[in-house]
Tab-separated table of C-alpha atoms and ligand atoms in Angstrom:
chain	number	residue	atom	x	y	z
A	1299	MET	CA	32.171	23.384	-23.265
A	1300	LYS	CA	29.666	20.829	-21.999
A	1301	VAL	CA	31.452	17.859	-20.509
A	1302	LEU	CA	29.848	14.663	-19.274
A	1303	LEU	CA	32.154	12.774	-16.919
A	1304	VAL	CA	31.369	9.138	-16.225
A	1305	ASN	CA	32.923	7.242	-13.330
A	1306	THR	CA	31.896	4.238	-11.269
A	1307	SER	CA	31.599	6.396	-8.194
A	1308	TYR	CA	31.913	10.021	-7.146
A	1309	PRO	CA	32.684	11.637	-3.792
A	1310	PRO	CA	31.686	11.564	-1.053
A	1311	PHE	CA	31.464	7.863	-1.887
A	1312	VAL	CA	35.088	6.967	-2.509
A	1313	ILE	CA	36.329	3.550	-3.586
A	1314	GLY	CA	39.903	4.550	-4.382
A	1315	GLY	CA	41.972	7.459	-5.640
A	1316	ALA	CA	40.128	7.593	-8.978
A	1317	GLU	CA	37.043	9.233	-7.468
A	1318	LEU	CA	39.151	12.006	-5.977
A	1319	SER	CA	41.016	12.563	-9.227
A	1320	VAL	CA	37.741	12.737	-11.170
A	1321	GLN	CA	36.305	15.151	-8.621
A	1322	GLU	CA	39.354	17.420	-8.857
A	1323	LEU	CA	39.099	17.447	-12.634
A	1324	ALA	CA	35.338	18.082	-12.586
A	1325	GLU	CA	35.639	20.964	-10.136
A	1326	ASP	CA	38.568	22.534	-11.977
A	1327	LEU	CA	36.649	22.391	-15.261
A	1328	ALA	CA	33.525	23.868	-13.645
A	1329	ALA	CA	35.558	26.627	-12.005
A	1330	ASP	CA	36.936	27.390	-15.442
A	1331	GLY	CA	33.402	28.082	-16.665
A	1332	HIS	CA	32.598	24.784	-18.332
A	1333	VAL	CA	29.319	22.968	-17.810
A	1334	VAL	CA	30.228	19.760	-16.028
A	1335	ARG	CA	27.896	16.888	-15.361
A	1336	VAL	CA	28.886	13.638	-13.658
A	1337	LEU	CA	27.118	10.325	-14.149
A	1338	CYS	CA	28.053	7.707	-11.552
A	1339	LEU	CA	26.705	4.864	-9.478
A	1340	ALA	CA	25.917	4.906	-5.762
A	1341	PRO	CA	24.362	2.705	-3.122
A	1342	ARG	CA	20.757	3.819	-2.576
A	1343	SER	CA	21.316	5.382	0.868
A	1344	ARG	CA	24.145	7.543	-0.461
A	1345	ARG	CA	22.182	8.562	-3.510
A	1346	ASP	CA	19.205	9.685	-1.466
A	1347	ALA	CA	21.390	11.568	1.012
A	1348	HIS	CA	22.896	13.636	-1.781
A	1349	ARG	CA	19.876	14.010	-3.989
A	1350	ASP	CA	19.245	17.696	-3.187
A	1351	ALA	CA	22.856	18.804	-3.464
A	1352	ASP	CA	23.239	16.852	-6.689
A	1353	ALA	CA	20.052	18.164	-8.287
A	1354	SER	CA	20.520	21.894	-7.836
A	1355	PRO	CA	24.183	22.759	-7.937
A	1356	GLU	CA	25.295	26.342	-7.599
A	1357	PRO	CA	26.688	28.054	-10.706
A	1358	GLY	CA	30.247	26.934	-11.319
A	1359	ARG	CA	29.548	23.709	-9.434
A	1360	VAL	CA	29.427	20.198	-10.797
A	1361	SER	CA	26.036	18.571	-11.224
A	1362	VAL	CA	25.921	14.890	-10.363
A	1363	ARG	CA	23.516	12.129	-11.269
A	1364	ARG	CA	23.847	8.976	-9.195
A	1365	LEU	CA	22.300	5.754	-10.421
A	1366	TRP	CA	21.421	3.289	-7.749
A	1367	ARG	CA	23.377	0.076	-7.584
A	1368	ARG	CA	23.125	-2.381	-4.714
A	1369	ARG	CA	26.737	-3.394	-4.735
A	1370	LEU	CA	29.088	-1.015	-6.422
A	1371	HIS	CA	32.176	-2.919	-7.116
A	1372	PRO	CA	33.289	-6.491	-6.703
A	1373	GLU	CA	36.588	-5.448	-5.100
A	1374	GLY	CA	34.891	-3.506	-2.346
A	1375	ARG	CA	33.815	-6.103	0.183
A	1376	HIS	CA	35.477	-9.346	-0.881
A	1377	PRO	CA	32.193	-11.019	-1.836
A	1378	ALA	CA	31.906	-14.728	-2.524
A	1379	ARG	CA	33.376	-16.146	-5.715
A	1380	TRP	CA	29.991	-16.870	-7.246
A	1381	ALA	CA	28.841	-13.305	-6.546
A	1382	ARG	CA	31.932	-11.900	-8.212
A	1383	ALA	CA	31.482	-14.168	-11.209
A	1384	LEU	CA	27.861	-13.083	-11.514
A	1385	TRP	CA	28.856	-9.429	-11.285
A	1386	HIS	CA	31.391	-9.813	-14.085
A	1387	VAL	CA	28.944	-11.627	-16.334
A	1388	GLY	CA	26.462	-8.852	-15.551
A	1389	GLU	CA	29.022	-6.370	-16.894
A	1390	LEU	CA	28.212	-7.684	-20.348
A	1391	LEU	CA	24.650	-6.426	-20.160
A	1392	ARG	CA	24.230	-3.257	-18.097
A	1393	LEU	CA	21.108	-2.136	-19.925
A	1394	ARG	CA	19.849	0.250	-17.245
A	1395	GLU	CA	23.169	2.104	-17.159
A	1396	TYR	CA	23.264	2.100	-20.963
A	1397	ALA	CA	19.819	3.692	-21.091
A	1398	ALA	CA	20.808	6.293	-18.490
A	1399	LEU	CA	23.926	7.226	-20.438
A	1400	ARG	CA	21.946	7.478	-23.686
A	1401	ALA	CA	19.408	9.706	-21.958
A	1402	GLU	CA	22.154	11.952	-20.558
A	1403	ILE	CA	23.569	12.385	-24.051
A	1404	ARG	CA	20.155	13.006	-25.605
A	1405	GLN	CA	19.062	15.552	-23.022
A	1406	GLY	CA	22.361	17.167	-22.020
A	1407	ARG	CA	23.942	17.179	-25.490
A	1408	PRO	CA	27.511	17.146	-24.137
A	1409	ASP	CA	30.297	18.291	-26.448
A	1410	VAL	CA	32.535	15.616	-25.000
A	1411	VAL	CA	31.949	12.484	-22.974
A	1412	HIS	CA	34.844	11.646	-20.694
A	1413	LEU	CA	34.724	8.060	-19.454
A	1414	ASN	CA	36.903	7.110	-16.494
A	1415	ASN	CA	36.488	3.921	-14.459
A	1416	ILE	CA	33.418	2.334	-15.962
A	1417	ALA	CA	33.074	-0.817	-13.861
A	1418	GLY	CA	29.328	-1.098	-13.294
A	1419	PHE	CA	28.556	0.420	-16.712
A	1420	GLY	CA	30.268	-2.303	-18.713
A	1421	TRP	CA	31.165	-2.237	-22.384
A	1422	LEU	CA	27.731	-0.843	-23.281
A	1423	ALA	CA	29.068	2.525	-22.096
A	1424	TRP	CA	31.328	2.472	-25.155
A	1425	LEU	CA	28.356	1.648	-27.348
A	1426	ALA	CA	26.247	4.413	-25.809
A	1427	VAL	CA	28.824	7.120	-26.554
A	1428	ARG	CA	29.836	5.845	-29.978
A	1429	ARG	CA	28.608	8.876	-31.886
A	1430	VAL	CA	29.893	11.497	-29.432
A	1431	PRO	CA	33.506	12.707	-29.151
A	1432	THR	CA	34.775	10.518	-26.342
A	1433	VAL	CA	37.859	10.294	-24.165
A	1434	GLN	CA	38.482	7.188	-22.077
A	1435	THR	CA	40.894	7.674	-19.183
A	1436	VAL	CA	42.345	4.489	-17.747
A	1437	ARG	CA	42.719	4.655	-13.972
A	1438	ASP	CA	42.625	0.915	-13.211
A	1439	TYR	CA	42.715	-2.411	-15.067
A	1440	SER	CA	39.021	-3.156	-15.312
A	1441	LEU	CA	38.975	-2.708	-19.101
A	1442	VAL	CA	41.259	-5.723	-19.502
A	1443	CYS	CA	40.891	-7.826	-16.377
A	1444	THR	CA	38.198	-9.024	-13.999
A	1445	SER	CA	40.460	-7.832	-11.200
A	1446	SER	CA	40.803	-4.048	-11.071
A	1447	PHE	CA	44.327	-4.745	-9.747
A	1448	GLY	CA	45.052	-6.408	-13.089
A	1449	GLU	CA	46.495	-9.422	-11.286
A	1450	HIS	CA	45.463	-12.941	-10.389
A	1451	ASN	CA	47.199	-14.665	-7.473
A	1452	HIS	CA	49.825	-11.915	-7.391
A	1453	SER	CA	50.863	-12.280	-11.001
A	1454	VAL	CA	50.053	-9.819	-13.755
A	1455	CYS	CA	47.070	-10.816	-15.912
A	1456	SER	CA	48.699	-11.079	-19.287
A	1457	ARG	CA	45.388	-11.798	-21.042
A	1458	ARG	CA	46.239	-15.460	-21.230
A	1459	SER	CA	43.439	-15.797	-18.723
A	1460	LEU	CA	40.578	-17.096	-20.854
A	1461	ARG	CA	38.017	-15.595	-18.489
A	1462	CYS	CA	39.434	-12.098	-18.917
A	1463	ARG	CA	39.825	-12.552	-22.675
A	1464	ILE	CA	36.151	-13.409	-23.038
A	1465	LEU	CA	34.614	-10.998	-20.531
A	1466	LYS	CA	36.719	-8.019	-21.629
A	1467	ALA	CA	36.655	-8.774	-25.372
A	1468	PRO	CA	34.287	-5.889	-26.260
A	1469	PHE	CA	36.929	-3.346	-25.224
A	1470	THR	CA	39.197	-4.616	-27.977
A	1471	LEU	CA	36.648	-4.250	-30.809
A	1472	SER	CA	37.933	-1.716	-33.296
A	1473	TRP	CA	34.451	-0.455	-34.321
A	1474	LEU	CA	33.627	0.318	-30.704
A	1475	ARG	CA	36.734	2.333	-29.842
A	1476	PRO	CA	36.475	5.760	-28.215
A	1477	ARG	CA	38.346	8.558	-29.963
A	1478	ARG	CA	41.204	8.692	-27.485
A	1479	VAL	CA	42.479	6.508	-24.668
A	1480	VAL	CA	44.415	8.377	-21.982
A	1481	GLY	CA	46.563	6.776	-19.285
A	1482	VAL	CA	47.292	8.191	-15.847
A	1483	SER	CA	50.770	6.823	-16.427
A	1484	ASP	CA	52.802	5.669	-19.367
A	1485	TYR	CA	52.832	2.215	-17.770
A	1486	VAL	CA	49.059	1.818	-17.706
A	1487	TRP	CA	48.636	3.277	-21.192
A	1488	ARG	CA	51.093	0.759	-22.598
A	1489	ARG	CA	49.477	-2.119	-20.778
A	1490	MET	CA	46.096	-1.207	-22.227
A	1491	ARG	CA	47.541	-0.948	-25.693
A	1492	ALA	CA	49.314	-4.291	-25.391
A	1493	ALA	CA	45.981	-5.831	-24.415
A	1494	GLY	CA	44.296	-4.347	-27.478
A	1495	VAL	CA	42.509	-1.458	-25.736
A	1496	ARG	CA	43.144	1.690	-27.738
A	1497	GLY	CA	41.429	4.736	-29.171
A	1498	ARG	CA	40.605	5.352	-32.795
A	1499	ASP	CA	43.306	7.978	-32.478
A	1500	ASP	CA	46.233	6.006	-31.114
A	1501	THR	CA	48.325	8.969	-29.957
A	1502	PRO	CA	50.089	8.024	-26.714
A	1503	THR	CA	48.465	10.362	-24.222
A	1504	ILE	CA	49.394	10.498	-20.573
A	1505	VAL	CA	47.750	12.875	-18.126
A	1506	ARG	CA	49.002	12.430	-14.608
A	1507	ASN	CA	46.849	13.372	-11.657
A	1508	ARG	CA	47.711	16.282	-9.451
A	1509	PRO	CA	46.236	15.538	-6.041
A	1510	ARG	CA	45.058	18.589	-4.167
A	1511	PRO	CA	47.162	19.162	-1.107
A	1512	SER	CA	45.398	18.267	2.115
A	1513	GLY	CA	46.219	19.920	5.423
A	1514	ASP	CA	49.240	22.148	5.706
A	1515	ALA	CA	52.037	19.639	5.585
A	1516	ALA	CA	54.363	21.944	3.704
A	1517	GLU	CA	54.049	24.694	6.302
A	1518	SER	CA	54.741	22.443	9.230
A	1519	ALA	CA	57.578	20.598	7.569
A	1520	THR	CA	60.165	21.231	10.228
A	1521	PRO	CA	62.407	18.879	12.149
A	1522	SER	CA	60.321	19.626	15.270
A	1523	HIS	CA	58.103	16.630	14.570
A	1524	ARG	CA	60.924	14.425	15.807
A	1525	ALA	CA	59.751	14.810	19.400
A	1526	ASP	CA	62.246	12.302	20.753
A	1527	GLY	CA	64.797	12.603	18.005
A	1528	LEU	CA	63.737	9.453	16.178
A	1529	PRO	CA	63.466	9.706	12.404
A	1530	VAL	CA	59.912	9.014	11.299
A	1531	VAL	CA	58.768	6.836	8.406
A	1532	GLY	CA	55.143	7.282	7.424
A	1533	TYR	CA	52.701	4.889	5.803
A	1534	LEU	CA	49.338	5.995	4.495
A	1535	GLY	CA	46.760	3.626	3.095
A	1536	ARG	CA	44.739	0.505	3.581
A	1537	LEU	CA	46.295	-1.951	6.022
A	1538	ASP	CA	46.498	-4.834	3.606
A	1539	ALA	CA	49.133	-7.242	2.356
A	1540	ASP	CA	48.954	-5.978	-1.230
A	1541	LYS	CA	49.885	-2.513	0.003
A	1542	GLY	CA	53.127	-3.896	1.468
A	1543	VAL	CA	52.604	-2.577	4.992
A	1544	GLY	CA	53.707	-5.947	6.403
A	1545	ILE	CA	56.992	-5.747	4.490
A	1546	LEU	CA	57.482	-2.288	5.953
A	1547	HIS	CA	57.095	-3.671	9.480
A	1548	GLU	CA	59.695	-6.325	8.722
A	1549	ALA	CA	62.017	-3.622	7.382
A	1550	VAL	CA	61.665	-1.693	10.649
A	1551	ARG	CA	62.575	-4.863	12.563
A	1552	LEU	CA	65.672	-5.288	10.369
A	1553	LEU	CA	66.684	-1.651	10.833
A	1554	ARG	CA	66.442	-1.946	14.605
A	1555	ALA	CA	68.398	-5.202	14.542
A	1556	GLY	CA	71.072	-3.272	12.656
A	1557	GLY	CA	71.127	-0.575	15.344
A	1558	ILE	CA	69.071	2.022	13.444
A	1559	GLU	CA	66.181	3.306	15.513
A	1560	VAL	CA	63.208	4.641	13.560
A	1561	ARG	CA	59.540	5.179	14.190
A	1562	LEU	CA	56.966	3.870	11.729
A	1563	LEU	CA	53.677	5.779	11.808
A	1564	VAL	CA	50.921	3.807	10.118
A	1565	ALA	CA	47.830	5.752	9.088
A	1566	GLY	CA	44.780	3.889	7.840
A	1567	GLY	CA	41.551	2.405	9.104
A	1568	PRO	CA	41.717	-0.732	11.237
A	1569	THR	CA	41.672	-4.089	9.446
A	1570	SER	CA	42.169	-7.663	10.583
A	1571	TYR	CA	45.519	-7.628	8.740
A	1572	GLY	CA	46.516	-4.527	10.695
A	1573	ARG	CA	45.557	-6.200	13.974
A	1574	ALA	CA	47.601	-9.259	13.025
A	1575	LEU	CA	50.595	-6.975	12.495
A	1576	THR	CA	50.350	-5.626	16.048
A	1577	ASP	CA	50.563	-9.229	17.298
A	1578	ARG	CA	53.344	-10.270	14.985
A	1579	TYR	CA	55.431	-7.183	15.731
A	1580	ALA	CA	54.410	-6.873	19.402
A	1581	LEU	CA	57.978	-6.045	20.414
A	1582	GLU	CA	58.208	-3.164	17.942
A	1583	TYR	CA	54.803	-1.842	18.990
A	1584	ALA	CA	55.726	-2.061	22.674
A	1585	ALA	CA	58.940	-0.126	22.002
A	1586	GLY	CA	57.054	2.565	20.075
A	1587	ALA	CA	58.952	1.732	16.886
A	1588	CYS	CA	55.647	0.980	15.179
A	1589	VAL	CA	52.490	2.968	15.865
A	1590	GLN	CA	49.071	2.603	14.262
A	1591	LEU	CA	47.241	5.914	14.205
A	1592	GLY	CA	43.951	4.828	12.600
A	1593	TYR	CA	42.352	7.331	10.237
A	1594	VAL	CA	44.216	10.648	10.180
A	1595	ASP	CA	44.202	13.549	7.778
A	1596	PRO	CA	46.904	12.828	5.159
A	1597	GLY	CA	48.328	16.322	5.653
A	1598	ASP	CA	48.738	15.670	9.377
A	1599	LEU	CA	50.640	12.458	8.760
A	1600	LEU	CA	52.844	14.001	6.073
A	1601	ALA	CA	53.758	16.836	8.427
A	1602	ARG	CA	54.940	14.301	10.969
A	1603	CYS	CA	57.218	12.146	8.846
A	1604	ASP	CA	60.700	12.472	7.357
A	1605	VAL	CA	59.898	10.084	4.573
A	1606	LEU	CA	56.732	8.436	3.327
A	1607	ALA	CA	57.022	4.779	2.355
A	1608	VAL	CA	54.797	3.509	-0.454
A	1609	PRO	CA	55.608	-0.215	-0.472
A	1610	THR	CA	52.773	-1.228	-2.794
A	1611	GLN	CA	53.016	-4.826	-4.062
A	1612	TRP	CA	50.842	-4.508	-7.156
A	1613	HIS	CA	51.142	-2.525	-10.369
A	1614	GLU	CA	49.493	0.629	-9.129
A	1615	PRO	CA	48.590	2.660	-12.234
A	1616	PHE	CA	49.475	6.060	-10.757
A	1617	GLY	CA	50.314	6.249	-7.045
A	1618	ARG	CA	48.190	9.046	-5.665
A	1619	VAL	CA	49.486	8.867	-2.106
A	1620	ALA	CA	53.072	9.219	-3.303
A	1621	ALA	CA	52.163	12.223	-5.467
A	1622	GLU	CA	50.331	13.834	-2.576
A	1623	ALA	CA	53.379	13.454	-0.334
A	1624	LEU	CA	55.777	14.775	-2.952
A	1625	GLN	CA	53.593	17.787	-3.473
A	1626	ALA	CA	53.663	18.450	0.259
A	1627	GLY	CA	57.465	18.289	0.119
A	1628	THR	CA	57.734	14.936	1.909
A	1629	PRO	CA	60.353	12.645	0.336
A	1630	VAL	CA	59.008	9.291	-0.820
A	1631	VAL	CA	60.470	5.821	-1.007
A	1632	ALA	CA	58.234	3.725	-3.244
A	1633	SER	CA	58.116	0.313	-4.875
A	1634	HIS	CA	59.516	0.351	-8.396
A	1635	VAL	CA	56.261	-0.844	-9.883
A	1636	GLY	CA	53.413	0.343	-12.120
A	1637	GLY	CA	53.269	4.102	-12.598
A	1638	LEU	CA	55.191	4.962	-9.414
A	1639	PRO	CA	58.686	5.351	-10.977
A	1640	GLU	CA	57.216	7.876	-13.430
A	1641	LEU	CA	56.475	10.289	-10.599
A	1642	ALA	CA	60.152	11.212	-10.814
A	1643	ASP	CA	59.272	12.900	-14.131
A	1644	LEU	CA	57.036	15.275	-12.209
A	1645	TYR	CA	58.758	15.601	-8.863
A	1646	GLY	CA	62.407	14.847	-9.560
A	1647	GLU	CA	64.640	13.665	-6.768
A	1648	GLY	CA	61.951	13.664	-4.090
A	1649	ILE	CA	61.139	10.071	-4.915
A	1650	ARG	CA	63.432	7.079	-4.886
A	1651	THR	CA	62.215	3.624	-5.803
A	1652	VAL	CA	62.990	0.135	-4.516
A	1653	THR	CA	63.504	-2.431	-7.241
A	1654	GLY	CA	63.340	-5.513	-5.031
A	1655	PHE	CA	60.175	-4.161	-3.465
A	1656	SER	CA	58.994	-7.486	-2.010
A	1657	ASP	CA	62.200	-7.854	-0.006
A	1658	PRO	CA	62.179	-6.276	3.487
A	1659	GLY	CA	65.979	-6.110	3.348
A	1660	ALA	CA	65.854	-3.900	0.255
A	1661	TRP	CA	63.359	-1.661	2.048
A	1662	ALA	CA	65.535	-1.428	5.137
A	1663	THR	CA	68.488	-0.340	2.980
A	1664	ALA	CA	66.436	2.199	1.035
A	1665	LEU	CA	64.865	3.708	4.147
A	1666	ALA	CA	68.192	3.910	5.949
A	1667	SER	CA	69.672	5.732	3.000
A	1668	ALA	CA	66.679	8.104	2.727
A	1669	LEU	CA	66.785	8.886	6.440
A	1670	ALA	CA	70.535	9.423	6.344
A	1671	ASP	CA	69.795	12.531	4.291
A	1672	GLY	CA	68.553	14.057	7.550
A	1673	PRO	CA	65.409	16.097	8.093
A	1674	ARG	CA	63.538	16.833	4.927
A	1675	PRO	CA	64.047	20.086	3.044
A	1676	THR	CA	61.482	22.754	3.769
A	1677	THR	CA	61.393	24.311	0.325
A	1678	PRO	CA	58.010	23.651	-1.266
A	1679	VAL	CA	57.907	21.789	-4.550
A	1680	PRO	CA	56.445	23.770	-7.470
A	1681	PRO	CA	53.212	21.957	-8.284
A	1682	PRO	CA	52.847	20.412	-11.739
A	1683	PRO	CA	50.068	21.824	-13.937
A	1684	ALA	CA	46.524	20.687	-13.204
A	1685	PRO	CA	45.095	17.974	-15.478
A	1686	ALA	CA	42.152	20.201	-16.493
A	1687	ALA	CA	44.275	22.198	-18.940
A	1688	ALA	CA	45.613	19.038	-20.550
A	1689	TYR	CA	42.136	17.573	-20.845
A	1690	LEU	CA	40.713	20.728	-22.416
A	1691	ALA	CA	43.301	20.393	-25.169
A	1692	ILE	CA	42.457	16.705	-25.584
A	1693	TYR	CA	38.722	17.484	-25.678
A	1694	ALA	CA	39.386	20.024	-28.409
A	1695	ASP	CA	41.321	17.399	-30.362
A	1696	VAL	CA	38.652	14.725	-30.146
A	1697	ARG	CA	35.922	17.231	-31.048
A	1698	ARG	CA	37.807	18.178	-34.165
A	1699	GLY	CA	38.513	14.526	-34.773
A	1700	VAL	CA	42.191	15.249	-35.179
A	1701	SER	CA	45.121	13.491	-33.686
A	1702	SER	CA	47.580	16.003	-32.339
A	1703	ALA	CA	50.993	15.273	-33.750
A	1704	ALA	CA	52.175	14.478	-30.268
A	1705	GLY	CA	50.457	14.434	-26.949
A	1706	SER	CA	53.435	16.409	-25.735
A	1707	GLU	CA	51.799	19.553	-27.089
A	1708	VAL	CA	49.451	19.420	-24.180
A	1709	GLY	CA	51.207	20.509	-21.001
A	1710	SER	CA	54.785	19.408	-21.187
A	1711	ALA	CA	55.083	17.809	-17.783
A	1712	GLN	CA	51.838	15.925	-17.871
A	1713	VAL	CA	51.186	14.709	-21.318
A	1714	ASN	CA	53.960	13.185	-23.204
A	1715	ALA	CA	54.285	10.936	-26.128
A	1716	ARG	CA	57.134	8.663	-25.268
A	1717	GLN	CA	57.859	6.251	-28.043
A	1718	SER	CA	60.428	3.853	-26.774
B	735	ZN	ZN1	42.707	-10.906	-15.636
């Protein structure tokens, strides 16, 4: 099968987890013998650096075409308000990207076009692929909201925002719909549908990511990482307020005040928010109760902690970091928000969620209870099936123009049609 994958960006240029998930899917499909082409955007320097590798891929490898774009995504560098506004208005008329997508379809004649995050392509991407069997996977909120977080001032954009209603209106037009809309979680699929974003075939279709394991966390999952006997809580991600890392620090302070000694290992690149935390929690840092490691390999961090905390404060559509930890056998305590609670469907008891996830006290209680279970079990978790198999079945459906009676036919653990 010839598959054209479209995503805002593609590794090695990574904006968030979506790029990695798209890469894993692309490589799995190519390894399975399918002809996989990726169309994405890239800053000019990155595009030029990868031109040779992109142009002549080895057999079984993914071929990539990167279109140049000066600034990739409005969330990336916190640009000025006017620049963001201009970018979003520009989304209504991405003619160059439209032409590139049309040309890809004309020349490559893909059997299926699989759109993912299409910020930077705009609604014209839907127009360009109108006559080709198309799957749209939703990995963020940019189809319904000018914020890819799907929130304004920390409250969910419920489409009462006039700006979002106008700028994202094309994605609700029934004549423009792709054949199938797929969510990376039930939560995100339902939110799209509630906002009027749906496929011509409205079958609820959920395909959860399966992050590739990094490092050898599972092998080194022994209690020996507790060098001085302290239980270790890990954090992996951007050091930012919306990720909840500040709440985690406060929870550590509360635990220590209650006589429970823990060590919080924070992995993630330095930010001004992260530096502010070292000042605010100077006592905890001095005592070694909080440690910032900077960038580390996720596998290395997971091997060193008893539990990974995912205290995200926004409605994360999937929760890639949590899935990665669970796959490595590291228990997870996560905010009960977005798609995170659904990871229990895949990984069972390894994950527990915190309902009052903005309350440090609730986090302290949840972490204390998770750590009371003692060192983590060393039995590896059987990995859920890879998304490629589920997508192949979906591609077959959209090519035939049929709606499978239930998405649940496609890989029981990953795709399910839950009608509640
Ligand atoms: Zn909005």
